[in-house]
mmCIF file of C-alpha atoms in Angstrom:
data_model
loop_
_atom_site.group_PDB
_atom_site.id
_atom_site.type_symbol
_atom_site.label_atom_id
_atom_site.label_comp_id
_atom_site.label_asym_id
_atom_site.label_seq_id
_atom_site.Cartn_x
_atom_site.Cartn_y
_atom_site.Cartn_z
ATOM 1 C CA UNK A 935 -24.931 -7.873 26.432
ATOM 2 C CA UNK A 936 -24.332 -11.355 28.232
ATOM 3 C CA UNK A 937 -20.051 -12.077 28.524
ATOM 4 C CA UNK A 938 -21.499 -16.017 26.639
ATOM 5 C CA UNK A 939 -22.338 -14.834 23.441
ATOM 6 C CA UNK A 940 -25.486 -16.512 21.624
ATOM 7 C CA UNK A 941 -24.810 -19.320 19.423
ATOM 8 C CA UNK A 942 -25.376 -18.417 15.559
ATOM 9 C CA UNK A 943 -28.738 -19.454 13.679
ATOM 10 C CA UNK A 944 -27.277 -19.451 10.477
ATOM 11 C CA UNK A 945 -25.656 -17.174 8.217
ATOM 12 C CA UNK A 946 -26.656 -14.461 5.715
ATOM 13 C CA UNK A 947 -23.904 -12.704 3.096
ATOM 14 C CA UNK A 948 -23.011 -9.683 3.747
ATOM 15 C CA UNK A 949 -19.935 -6.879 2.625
ATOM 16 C CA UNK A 950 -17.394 -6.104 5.166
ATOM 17 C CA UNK A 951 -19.201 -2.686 5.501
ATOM 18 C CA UNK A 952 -22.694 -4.265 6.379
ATOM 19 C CA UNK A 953 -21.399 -7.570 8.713
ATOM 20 C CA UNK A 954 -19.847 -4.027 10.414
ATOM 21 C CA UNK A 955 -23.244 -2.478 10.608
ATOM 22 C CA UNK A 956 -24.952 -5.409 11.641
ATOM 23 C CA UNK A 957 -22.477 -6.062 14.701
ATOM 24 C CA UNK A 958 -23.338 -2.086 15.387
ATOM 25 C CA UNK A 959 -27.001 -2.789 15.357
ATOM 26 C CA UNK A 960 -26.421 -6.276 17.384
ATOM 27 C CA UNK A 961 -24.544 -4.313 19.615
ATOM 28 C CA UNK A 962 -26.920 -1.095 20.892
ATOM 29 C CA UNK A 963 -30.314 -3.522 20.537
ATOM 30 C CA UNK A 964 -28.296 -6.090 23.310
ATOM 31 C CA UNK A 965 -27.261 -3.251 25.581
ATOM 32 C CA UNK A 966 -28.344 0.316 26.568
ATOM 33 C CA UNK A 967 -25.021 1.395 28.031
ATOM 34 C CA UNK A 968 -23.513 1.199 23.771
ATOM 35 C CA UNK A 969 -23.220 4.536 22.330
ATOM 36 C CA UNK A 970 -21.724 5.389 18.775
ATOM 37 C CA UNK A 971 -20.549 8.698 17.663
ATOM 38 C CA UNK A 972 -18.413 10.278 15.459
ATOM 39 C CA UNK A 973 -18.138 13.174 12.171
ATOM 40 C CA UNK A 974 -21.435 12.118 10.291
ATOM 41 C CA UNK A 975 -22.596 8.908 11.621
ATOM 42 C CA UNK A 976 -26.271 9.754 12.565
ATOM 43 C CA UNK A 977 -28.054 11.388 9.753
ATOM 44 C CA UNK A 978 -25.581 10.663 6.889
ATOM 45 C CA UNK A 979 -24.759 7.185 7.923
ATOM 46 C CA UNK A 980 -21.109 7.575 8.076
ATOM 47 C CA UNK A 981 -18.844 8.169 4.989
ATOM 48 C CA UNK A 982 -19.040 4.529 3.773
ATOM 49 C CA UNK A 983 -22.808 4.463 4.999
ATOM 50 C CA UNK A 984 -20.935 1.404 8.321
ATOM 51 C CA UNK A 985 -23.770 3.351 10.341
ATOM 52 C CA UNK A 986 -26.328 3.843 7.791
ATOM 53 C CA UNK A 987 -30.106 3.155 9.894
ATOM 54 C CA UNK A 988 -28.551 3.354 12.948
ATOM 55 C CA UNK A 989 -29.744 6.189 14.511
ATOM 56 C CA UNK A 990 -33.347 5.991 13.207
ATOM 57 C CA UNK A 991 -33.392 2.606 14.472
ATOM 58 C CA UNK A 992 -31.918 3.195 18.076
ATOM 59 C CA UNK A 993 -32.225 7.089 18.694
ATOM 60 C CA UNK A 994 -30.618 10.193 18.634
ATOM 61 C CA UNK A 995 -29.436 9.884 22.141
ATOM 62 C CA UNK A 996 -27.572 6.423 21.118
ATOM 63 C CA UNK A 997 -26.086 7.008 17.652
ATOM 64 C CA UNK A 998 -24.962 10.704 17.314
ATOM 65 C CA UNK A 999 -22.871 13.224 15.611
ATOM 66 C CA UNK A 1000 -20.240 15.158 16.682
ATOM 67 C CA UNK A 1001 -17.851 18.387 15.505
ATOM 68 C CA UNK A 1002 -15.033 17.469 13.018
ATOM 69 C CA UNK A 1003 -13.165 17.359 16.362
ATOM 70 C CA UNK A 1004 -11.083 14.211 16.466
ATOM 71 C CA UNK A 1005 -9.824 15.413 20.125
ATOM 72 C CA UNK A 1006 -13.138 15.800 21.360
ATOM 73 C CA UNK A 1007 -14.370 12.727 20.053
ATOM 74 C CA UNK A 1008 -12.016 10.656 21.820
ATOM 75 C CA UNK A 1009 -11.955 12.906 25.178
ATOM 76 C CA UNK A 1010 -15.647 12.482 25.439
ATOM 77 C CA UNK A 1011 -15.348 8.542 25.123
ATOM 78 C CA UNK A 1012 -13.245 8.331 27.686
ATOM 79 C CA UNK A 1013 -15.467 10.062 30.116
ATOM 80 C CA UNK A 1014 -18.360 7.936 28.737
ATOM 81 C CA UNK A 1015 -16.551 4.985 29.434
ATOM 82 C CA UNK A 1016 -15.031 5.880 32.714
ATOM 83 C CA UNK A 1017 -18.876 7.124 33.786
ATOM 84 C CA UNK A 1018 -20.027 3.572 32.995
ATOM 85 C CA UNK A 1019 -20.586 3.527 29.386
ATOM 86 C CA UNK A 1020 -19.768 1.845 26.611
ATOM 87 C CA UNK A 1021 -18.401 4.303 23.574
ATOM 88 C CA UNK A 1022 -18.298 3.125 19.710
ATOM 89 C CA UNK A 1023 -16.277 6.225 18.212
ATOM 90 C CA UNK A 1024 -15.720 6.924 14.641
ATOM 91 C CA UNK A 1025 -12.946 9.052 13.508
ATOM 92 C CA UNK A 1026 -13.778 9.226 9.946
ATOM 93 C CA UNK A 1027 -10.503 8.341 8.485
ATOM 94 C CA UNK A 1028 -7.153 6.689 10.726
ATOM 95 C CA UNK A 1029 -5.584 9.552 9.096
ATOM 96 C CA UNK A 1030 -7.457 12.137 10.903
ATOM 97 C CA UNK A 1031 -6.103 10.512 14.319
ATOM 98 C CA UNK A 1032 -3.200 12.119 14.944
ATOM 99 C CA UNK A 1033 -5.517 15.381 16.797
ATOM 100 C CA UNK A 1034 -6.664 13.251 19.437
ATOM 101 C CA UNK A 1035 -3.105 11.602 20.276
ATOM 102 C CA UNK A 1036 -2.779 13.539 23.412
ATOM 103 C CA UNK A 1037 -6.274 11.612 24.781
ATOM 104 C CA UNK A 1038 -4.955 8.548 23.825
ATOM 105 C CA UNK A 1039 -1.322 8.743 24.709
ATOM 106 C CA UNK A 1040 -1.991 10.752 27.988
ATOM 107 C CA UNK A 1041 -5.216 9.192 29.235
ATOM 108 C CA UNK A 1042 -6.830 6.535 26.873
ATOM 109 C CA UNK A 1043 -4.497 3.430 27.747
ATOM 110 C CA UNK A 1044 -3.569 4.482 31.392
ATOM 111 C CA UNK A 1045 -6.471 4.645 33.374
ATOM 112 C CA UNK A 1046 -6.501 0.518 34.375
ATOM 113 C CA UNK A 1047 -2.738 1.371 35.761
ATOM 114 C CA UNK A 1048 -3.346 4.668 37.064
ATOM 115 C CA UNK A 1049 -6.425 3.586 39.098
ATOM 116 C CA UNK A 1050 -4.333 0.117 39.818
ATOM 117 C CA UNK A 1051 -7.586 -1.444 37.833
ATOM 118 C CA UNK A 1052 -9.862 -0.155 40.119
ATOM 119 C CA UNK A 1053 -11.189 1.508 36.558
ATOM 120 C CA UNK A 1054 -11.799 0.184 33.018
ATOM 121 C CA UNK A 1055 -12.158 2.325 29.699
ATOM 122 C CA UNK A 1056 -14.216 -0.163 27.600
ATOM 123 C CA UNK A 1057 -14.102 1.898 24.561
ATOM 124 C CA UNK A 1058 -13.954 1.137 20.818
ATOM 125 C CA UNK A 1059 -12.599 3.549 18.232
ATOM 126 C CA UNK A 1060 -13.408 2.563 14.445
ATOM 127 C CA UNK A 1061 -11.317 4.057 11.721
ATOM 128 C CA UNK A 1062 -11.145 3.033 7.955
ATOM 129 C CA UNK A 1063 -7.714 2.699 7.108
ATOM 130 C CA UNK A 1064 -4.933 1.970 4.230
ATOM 131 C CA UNK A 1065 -5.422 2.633 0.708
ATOM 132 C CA UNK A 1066 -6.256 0.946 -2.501
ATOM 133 C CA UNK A 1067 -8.993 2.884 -3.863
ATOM 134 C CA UNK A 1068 -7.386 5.915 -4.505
ATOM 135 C CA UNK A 1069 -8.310 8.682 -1.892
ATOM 136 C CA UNK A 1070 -7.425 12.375 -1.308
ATOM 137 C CA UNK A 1071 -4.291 12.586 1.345
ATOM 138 C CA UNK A 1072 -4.202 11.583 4.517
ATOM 139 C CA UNK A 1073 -7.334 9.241 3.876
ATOM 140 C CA UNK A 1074 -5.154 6.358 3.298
ATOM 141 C CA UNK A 1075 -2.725 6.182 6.090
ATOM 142 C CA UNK A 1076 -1.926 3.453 8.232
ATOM 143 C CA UNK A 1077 -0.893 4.639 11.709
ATOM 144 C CA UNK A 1078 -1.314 0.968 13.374
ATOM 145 C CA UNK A 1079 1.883 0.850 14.701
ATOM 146 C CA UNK A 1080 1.165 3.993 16.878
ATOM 147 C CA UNK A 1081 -1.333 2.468 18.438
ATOM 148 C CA UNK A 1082 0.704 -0.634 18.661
ATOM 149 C CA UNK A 1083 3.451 1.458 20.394
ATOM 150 C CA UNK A 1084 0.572 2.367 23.356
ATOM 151 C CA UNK A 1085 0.653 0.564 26.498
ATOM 152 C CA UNK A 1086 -2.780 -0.274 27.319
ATOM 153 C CA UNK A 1087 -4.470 -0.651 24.106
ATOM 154 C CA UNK A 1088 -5.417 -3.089 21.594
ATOM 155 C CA UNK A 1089 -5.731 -2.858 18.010
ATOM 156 C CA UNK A 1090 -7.866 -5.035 16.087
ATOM 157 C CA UNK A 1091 -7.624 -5.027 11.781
ATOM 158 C CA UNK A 1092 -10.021 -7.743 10.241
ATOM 159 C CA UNK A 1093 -9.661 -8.849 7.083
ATOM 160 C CA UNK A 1094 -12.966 -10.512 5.935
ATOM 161 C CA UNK A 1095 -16.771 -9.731 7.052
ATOM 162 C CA UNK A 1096 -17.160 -12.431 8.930
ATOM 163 C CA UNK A 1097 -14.079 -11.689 10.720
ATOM 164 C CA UNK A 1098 -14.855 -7.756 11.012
ATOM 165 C CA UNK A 1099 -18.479 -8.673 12.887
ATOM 166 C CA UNK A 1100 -17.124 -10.982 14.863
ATOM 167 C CA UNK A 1101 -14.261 -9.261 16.575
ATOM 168 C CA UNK A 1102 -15.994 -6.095 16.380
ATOM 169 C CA UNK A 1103 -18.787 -7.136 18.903
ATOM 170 C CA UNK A 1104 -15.721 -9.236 20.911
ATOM 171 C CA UNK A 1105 -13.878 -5.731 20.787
ATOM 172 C CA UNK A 1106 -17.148 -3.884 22.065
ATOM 173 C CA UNK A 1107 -17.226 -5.878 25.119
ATOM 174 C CA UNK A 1108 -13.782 -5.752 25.981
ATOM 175 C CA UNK A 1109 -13.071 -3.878 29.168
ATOM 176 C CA UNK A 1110 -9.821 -1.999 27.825
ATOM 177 C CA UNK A 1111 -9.610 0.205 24.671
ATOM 178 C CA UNK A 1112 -9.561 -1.193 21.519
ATOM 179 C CA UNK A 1113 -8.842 0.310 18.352
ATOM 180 C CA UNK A 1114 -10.557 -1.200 15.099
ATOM 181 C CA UNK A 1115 -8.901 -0.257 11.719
ATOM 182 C CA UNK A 1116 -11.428 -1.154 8.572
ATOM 183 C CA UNK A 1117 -9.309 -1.651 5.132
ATOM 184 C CA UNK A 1118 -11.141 1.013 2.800
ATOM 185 C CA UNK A 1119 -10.085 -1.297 0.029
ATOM 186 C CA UNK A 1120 -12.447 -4.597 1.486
ATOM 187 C CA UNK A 1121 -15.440 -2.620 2.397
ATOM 188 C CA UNK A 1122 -17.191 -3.755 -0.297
ATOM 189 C CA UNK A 1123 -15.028 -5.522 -2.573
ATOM 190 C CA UNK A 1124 -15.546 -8.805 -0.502
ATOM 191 C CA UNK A 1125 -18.899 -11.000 0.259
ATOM 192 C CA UNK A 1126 -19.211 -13.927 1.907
ATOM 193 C CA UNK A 1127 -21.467 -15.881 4.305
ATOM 194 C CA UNK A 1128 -21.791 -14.035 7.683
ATOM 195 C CA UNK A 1129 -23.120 -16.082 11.019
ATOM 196 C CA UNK A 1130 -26.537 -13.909 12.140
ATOM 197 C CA UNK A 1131 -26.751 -13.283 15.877
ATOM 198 C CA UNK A 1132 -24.126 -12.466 18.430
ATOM 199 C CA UNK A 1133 -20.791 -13.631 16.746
ATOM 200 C CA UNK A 1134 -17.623 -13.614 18.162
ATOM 201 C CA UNK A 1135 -14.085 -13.992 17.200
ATOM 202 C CA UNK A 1136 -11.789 -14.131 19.615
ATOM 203 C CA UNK A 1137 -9.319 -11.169 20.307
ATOM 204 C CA UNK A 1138 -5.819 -12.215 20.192
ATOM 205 C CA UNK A 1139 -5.984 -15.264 17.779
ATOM 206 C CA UNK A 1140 -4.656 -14.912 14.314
ATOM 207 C CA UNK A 1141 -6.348 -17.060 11.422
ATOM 208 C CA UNK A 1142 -4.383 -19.722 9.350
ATOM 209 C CA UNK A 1143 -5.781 -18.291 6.094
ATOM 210 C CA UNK A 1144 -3.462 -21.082 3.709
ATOM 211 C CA UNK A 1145 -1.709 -24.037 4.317
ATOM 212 C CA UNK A 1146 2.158 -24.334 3.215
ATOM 213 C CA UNK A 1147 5.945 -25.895 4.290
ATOM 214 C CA UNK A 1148 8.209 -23.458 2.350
ATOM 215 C CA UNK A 1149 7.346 -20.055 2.973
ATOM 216 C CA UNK A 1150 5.320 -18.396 5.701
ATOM 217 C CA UNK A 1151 3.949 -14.904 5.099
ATOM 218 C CA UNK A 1152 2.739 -12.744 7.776
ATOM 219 C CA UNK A 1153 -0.280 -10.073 7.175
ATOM 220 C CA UNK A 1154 -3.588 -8.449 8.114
ATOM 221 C CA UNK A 1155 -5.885 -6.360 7.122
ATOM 222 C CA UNK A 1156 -6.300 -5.557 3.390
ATOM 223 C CA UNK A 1157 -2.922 -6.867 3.013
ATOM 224 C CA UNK A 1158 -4.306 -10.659 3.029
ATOM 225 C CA UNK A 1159 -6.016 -10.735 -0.043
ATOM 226 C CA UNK A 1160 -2.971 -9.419 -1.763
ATOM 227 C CA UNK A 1161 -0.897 -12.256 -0.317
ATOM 228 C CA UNK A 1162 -3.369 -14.790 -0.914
ATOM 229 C CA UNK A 1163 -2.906 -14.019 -4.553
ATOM 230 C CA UNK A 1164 1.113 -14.575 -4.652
ATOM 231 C CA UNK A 1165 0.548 -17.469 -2.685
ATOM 232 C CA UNK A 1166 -1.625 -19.032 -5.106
ATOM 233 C CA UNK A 1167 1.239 -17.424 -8.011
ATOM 234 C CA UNK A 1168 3.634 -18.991 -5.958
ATOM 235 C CA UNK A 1169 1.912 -22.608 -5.543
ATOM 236 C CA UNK A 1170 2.116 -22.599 -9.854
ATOM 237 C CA UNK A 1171 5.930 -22.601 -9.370
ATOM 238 C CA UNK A 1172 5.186 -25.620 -6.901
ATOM 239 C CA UNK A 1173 6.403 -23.263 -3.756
ATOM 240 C CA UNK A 1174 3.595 -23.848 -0.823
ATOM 241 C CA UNK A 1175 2.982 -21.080 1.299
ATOM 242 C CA UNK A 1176 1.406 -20.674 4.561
ATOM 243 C CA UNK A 1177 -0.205 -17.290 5.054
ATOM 244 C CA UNK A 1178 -1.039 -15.978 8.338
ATOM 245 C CA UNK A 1179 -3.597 -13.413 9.080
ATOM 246 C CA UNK A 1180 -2.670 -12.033 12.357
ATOM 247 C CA UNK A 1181 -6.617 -10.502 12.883
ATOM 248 C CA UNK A 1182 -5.180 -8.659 16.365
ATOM 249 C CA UNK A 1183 -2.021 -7.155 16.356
ATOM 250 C CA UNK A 1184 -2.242 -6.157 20.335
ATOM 251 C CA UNK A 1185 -1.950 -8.817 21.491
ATOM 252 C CA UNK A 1186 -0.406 -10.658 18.929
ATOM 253 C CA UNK A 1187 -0.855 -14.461 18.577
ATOM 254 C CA UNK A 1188 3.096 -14.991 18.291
ATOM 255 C CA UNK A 1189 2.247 -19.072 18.910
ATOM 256 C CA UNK A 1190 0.853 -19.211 15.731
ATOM 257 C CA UNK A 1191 3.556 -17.303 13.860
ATOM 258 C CA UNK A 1192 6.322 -18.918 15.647
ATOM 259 C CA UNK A 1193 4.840 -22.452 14.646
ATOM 260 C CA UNK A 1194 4.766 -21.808 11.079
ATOM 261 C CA UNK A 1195 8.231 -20.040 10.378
ATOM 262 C CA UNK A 1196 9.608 -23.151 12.918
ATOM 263 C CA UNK A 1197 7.473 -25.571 10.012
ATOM 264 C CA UNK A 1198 8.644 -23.164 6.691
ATOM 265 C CA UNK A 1199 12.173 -21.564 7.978
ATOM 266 C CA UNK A 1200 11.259 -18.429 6.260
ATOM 267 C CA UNK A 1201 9.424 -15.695 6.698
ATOM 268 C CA UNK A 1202 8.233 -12.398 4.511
ATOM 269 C CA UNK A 1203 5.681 -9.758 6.221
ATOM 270 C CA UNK A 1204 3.245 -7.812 4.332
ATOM 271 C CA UNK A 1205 1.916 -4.646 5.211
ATOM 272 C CA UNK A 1206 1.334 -1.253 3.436
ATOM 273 C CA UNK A 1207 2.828 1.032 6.430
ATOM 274 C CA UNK A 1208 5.918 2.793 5.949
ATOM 275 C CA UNK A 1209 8.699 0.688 5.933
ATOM 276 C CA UNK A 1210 10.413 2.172 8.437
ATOM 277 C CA UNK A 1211 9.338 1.313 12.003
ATOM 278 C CA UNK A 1212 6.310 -0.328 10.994
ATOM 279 C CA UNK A 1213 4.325 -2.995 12.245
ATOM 280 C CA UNK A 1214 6.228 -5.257 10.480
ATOM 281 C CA UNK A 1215 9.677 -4.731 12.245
ATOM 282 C CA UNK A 1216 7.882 -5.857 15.588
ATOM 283 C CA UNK A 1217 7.013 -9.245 13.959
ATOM 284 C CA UNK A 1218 10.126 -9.309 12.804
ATOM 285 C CA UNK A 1219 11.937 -8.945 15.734
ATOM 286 C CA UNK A 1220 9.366 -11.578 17.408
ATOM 287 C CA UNK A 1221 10.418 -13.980 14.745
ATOM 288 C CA UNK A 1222 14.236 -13.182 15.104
ATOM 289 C CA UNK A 1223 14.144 -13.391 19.306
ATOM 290 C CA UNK A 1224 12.031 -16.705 19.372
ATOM 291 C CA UNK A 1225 12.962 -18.814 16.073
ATOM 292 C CA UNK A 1226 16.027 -17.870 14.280
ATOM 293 C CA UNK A 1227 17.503 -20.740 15.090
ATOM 294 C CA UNK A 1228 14.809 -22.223 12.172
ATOM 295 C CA UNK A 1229 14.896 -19.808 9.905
ATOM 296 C CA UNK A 1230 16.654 -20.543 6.723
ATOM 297 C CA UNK A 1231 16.867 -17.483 4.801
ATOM 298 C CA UNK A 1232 16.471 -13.728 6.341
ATOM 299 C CA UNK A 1233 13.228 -12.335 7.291
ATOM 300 C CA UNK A 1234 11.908 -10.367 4.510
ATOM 301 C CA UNK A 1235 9.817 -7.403 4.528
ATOM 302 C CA UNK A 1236 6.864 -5.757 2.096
ATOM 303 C CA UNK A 1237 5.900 -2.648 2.716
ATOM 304 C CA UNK A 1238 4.868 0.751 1.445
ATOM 305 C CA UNK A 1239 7.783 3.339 1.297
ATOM 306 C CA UNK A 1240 8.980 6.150 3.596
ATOM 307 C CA UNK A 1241 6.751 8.872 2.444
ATOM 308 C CA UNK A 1242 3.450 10.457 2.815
ATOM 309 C CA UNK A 1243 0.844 8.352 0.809
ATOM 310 C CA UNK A 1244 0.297 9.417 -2.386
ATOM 311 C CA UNK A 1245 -3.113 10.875 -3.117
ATOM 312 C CA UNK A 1246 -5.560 10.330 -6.234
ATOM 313 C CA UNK A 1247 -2.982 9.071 -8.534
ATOM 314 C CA UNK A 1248 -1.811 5.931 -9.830
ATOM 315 C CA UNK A 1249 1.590 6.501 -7.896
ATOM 316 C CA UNK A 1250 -0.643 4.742 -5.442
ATOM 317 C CA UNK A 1251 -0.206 1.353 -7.024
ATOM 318 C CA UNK A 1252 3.522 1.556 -6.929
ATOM 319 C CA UNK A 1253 3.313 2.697 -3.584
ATOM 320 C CA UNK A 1254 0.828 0.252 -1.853
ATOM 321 C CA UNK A 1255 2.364 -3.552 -2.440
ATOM 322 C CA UNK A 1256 0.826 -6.211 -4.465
ATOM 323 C CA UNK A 1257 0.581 -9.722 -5.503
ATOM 324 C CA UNK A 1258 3.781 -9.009 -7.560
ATOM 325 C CA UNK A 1259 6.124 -7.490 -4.984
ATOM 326 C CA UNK A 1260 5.045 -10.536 -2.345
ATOM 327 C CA UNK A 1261 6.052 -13.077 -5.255
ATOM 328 C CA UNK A 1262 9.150 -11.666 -5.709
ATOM 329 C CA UNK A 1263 9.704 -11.337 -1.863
ATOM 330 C CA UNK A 1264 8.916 -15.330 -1.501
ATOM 331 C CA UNK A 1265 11.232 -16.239 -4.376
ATOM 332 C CA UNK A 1266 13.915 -13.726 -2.698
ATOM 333 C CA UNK A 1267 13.554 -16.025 0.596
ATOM 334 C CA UNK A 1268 13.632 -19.054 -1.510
ATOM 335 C CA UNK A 1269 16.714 -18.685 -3.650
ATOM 336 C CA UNK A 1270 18.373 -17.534 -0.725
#
């Protein structure tokens, strides 16, 4: 695949779950050195079908399944990679990461310092992520802020198709590791117009998603369409809210967040982590270090609560924030 990308011919609408597909497809017809792998992503498809016609289309050889071994899976992508390769990984679930944290910790995001760049590891590992849609346990957590915590790494949550092909194929040529989380809860519960061709969006830039002076909010993932909808509760009360969809949280695009709590002078941050430790507290702190001196009311946080995520049940909806707990949060930072 050529570093300019193609310029789009148009656009056709597309789920979250096929612009991702498509970007695969884009991806392995561009360039023979893109392999994807994972539990069930040849013959089935993948769980939620991201891979579905891949492997008839490209090969056995290209798209491929592996043992329900999530340290495996990553250990061989980092060979691949390091042998000249470029891996696509699945782990099936981000909650089925935790096995393959000694790869990642130990190996994945070191090898550009330990060979003093000499090597790159351009590898991709897709995981759905977060909850919504009520799954069995461990199929809804959000372990971001692991990842975040790993020097060498990026980690890249989209929150709309267009977004999700876009800095999936920028994430597939990247020459460092890059971790893409897929909210379960957007796969298909979102359409919209989708540029054909080789797309990119940029790594590292976050999106402007609403325009506002009072109140900036702070999100990704499938935690922007639940703070699009206070924000457009909030704009009834006459309160205008800017709401930031960070896209990449390493690196983050602190610019653009630091601009619009300096415009608003307050600042809530939506994600559906546990609270403590999260994600969040990192944008936090980036807010506190760089504008406090604007900030008219104290940074407030919306998150999901320090325990496992609950499984099946509706618990899940008082668990995972919504619309209602982000209204509340910007009238909190409002009244203040």
């Amino acid at each position: 695949m050529t570093a300019t990308a193609t310029p789009p011919t148009g656009t056709r609408n597309m789920t979250m779950v096929a612009a991702i597909n498509d970007a695969l497809d884009i991806a392995l017809a561009a360039d023979d050195t893109v392999h994807i792998f994972g539990e069930d992503v040849g013959v089935m498809g993948g769980v939620f079908r991201a891979t579905d016609g891949l492997q008839a289309k490209h090969g056995e050889g290209r798209v491929f399944d592996t043992p329900l071994a999530e340290a495996a899976i990553v250990g061989m992508g980092i060979g691949m990679g390091l042998a000249g390769l470029k891996p696509v990984a699945e782990i099936q679930f981000a909650g089925f990461l935790y096995p393959a944290l000694d790869q990642i910790l130990s190996h994945l995001g070191r090898y550009r310092h330990r060979t003093r760049s000499r090597y790159h590891l351009p590898m991709v590992i897709r995981a759905p992520y977060g909850g919504g849609v009520h799954t069995p346990e461990q199929h809804a957590d959000s372990p971001e802020a692991i990842l975040a915590h790993t020097p060498g790494v990026k980690v890249v949550i989209p929150s709309t198709p267009a977004d999700a092909k876009g800095l999936l194929l920028s994430a597939i040529n990247d020459p460092d590791p890059v971790f893409f989380f897929e909210a379960i809860k957007l796969y298909r519960s979102v359409k919209e117009d989708v540029p054909v061709g080789d797309y990119r969006v940029p790594i590292g830039k976050a999106r402007l998603v609403t325009q506002g002076d009072d109140v900036t909010v702070i999100c990704y993932g499938g935690m922007v369409e639940v703070a699009q909808k206070a924000a457009a509760a909030a704009a009834q009360a006459g309160i205008g809210v800017e709401v930031i969809d960070l896209r990449t949280l390493v690196p983050m695009d602190t610019d653009t967040v630091i601009t619009s709590v300096a415009k608003t002078g307050r600042a809530v941050i939506v994600t559906e982590a546990p609270r403590t430790a999260g994600f969040h507290s990192e944008i936090a702190a980036v807010i506190a270090e760089e504008a406090i001196e604007h900030l008219r009311a104290p940074i407030v946080r919306v998150t999901g609560f320090d325990a496992p995520y609950p499984p099946f049940t509706a618990v899940e909806d008082v668990y995972r924030p919504n619309p209602l707990r982000v209204a509340k949060a910007i009238r909190q930072v409002m009244d203040y």
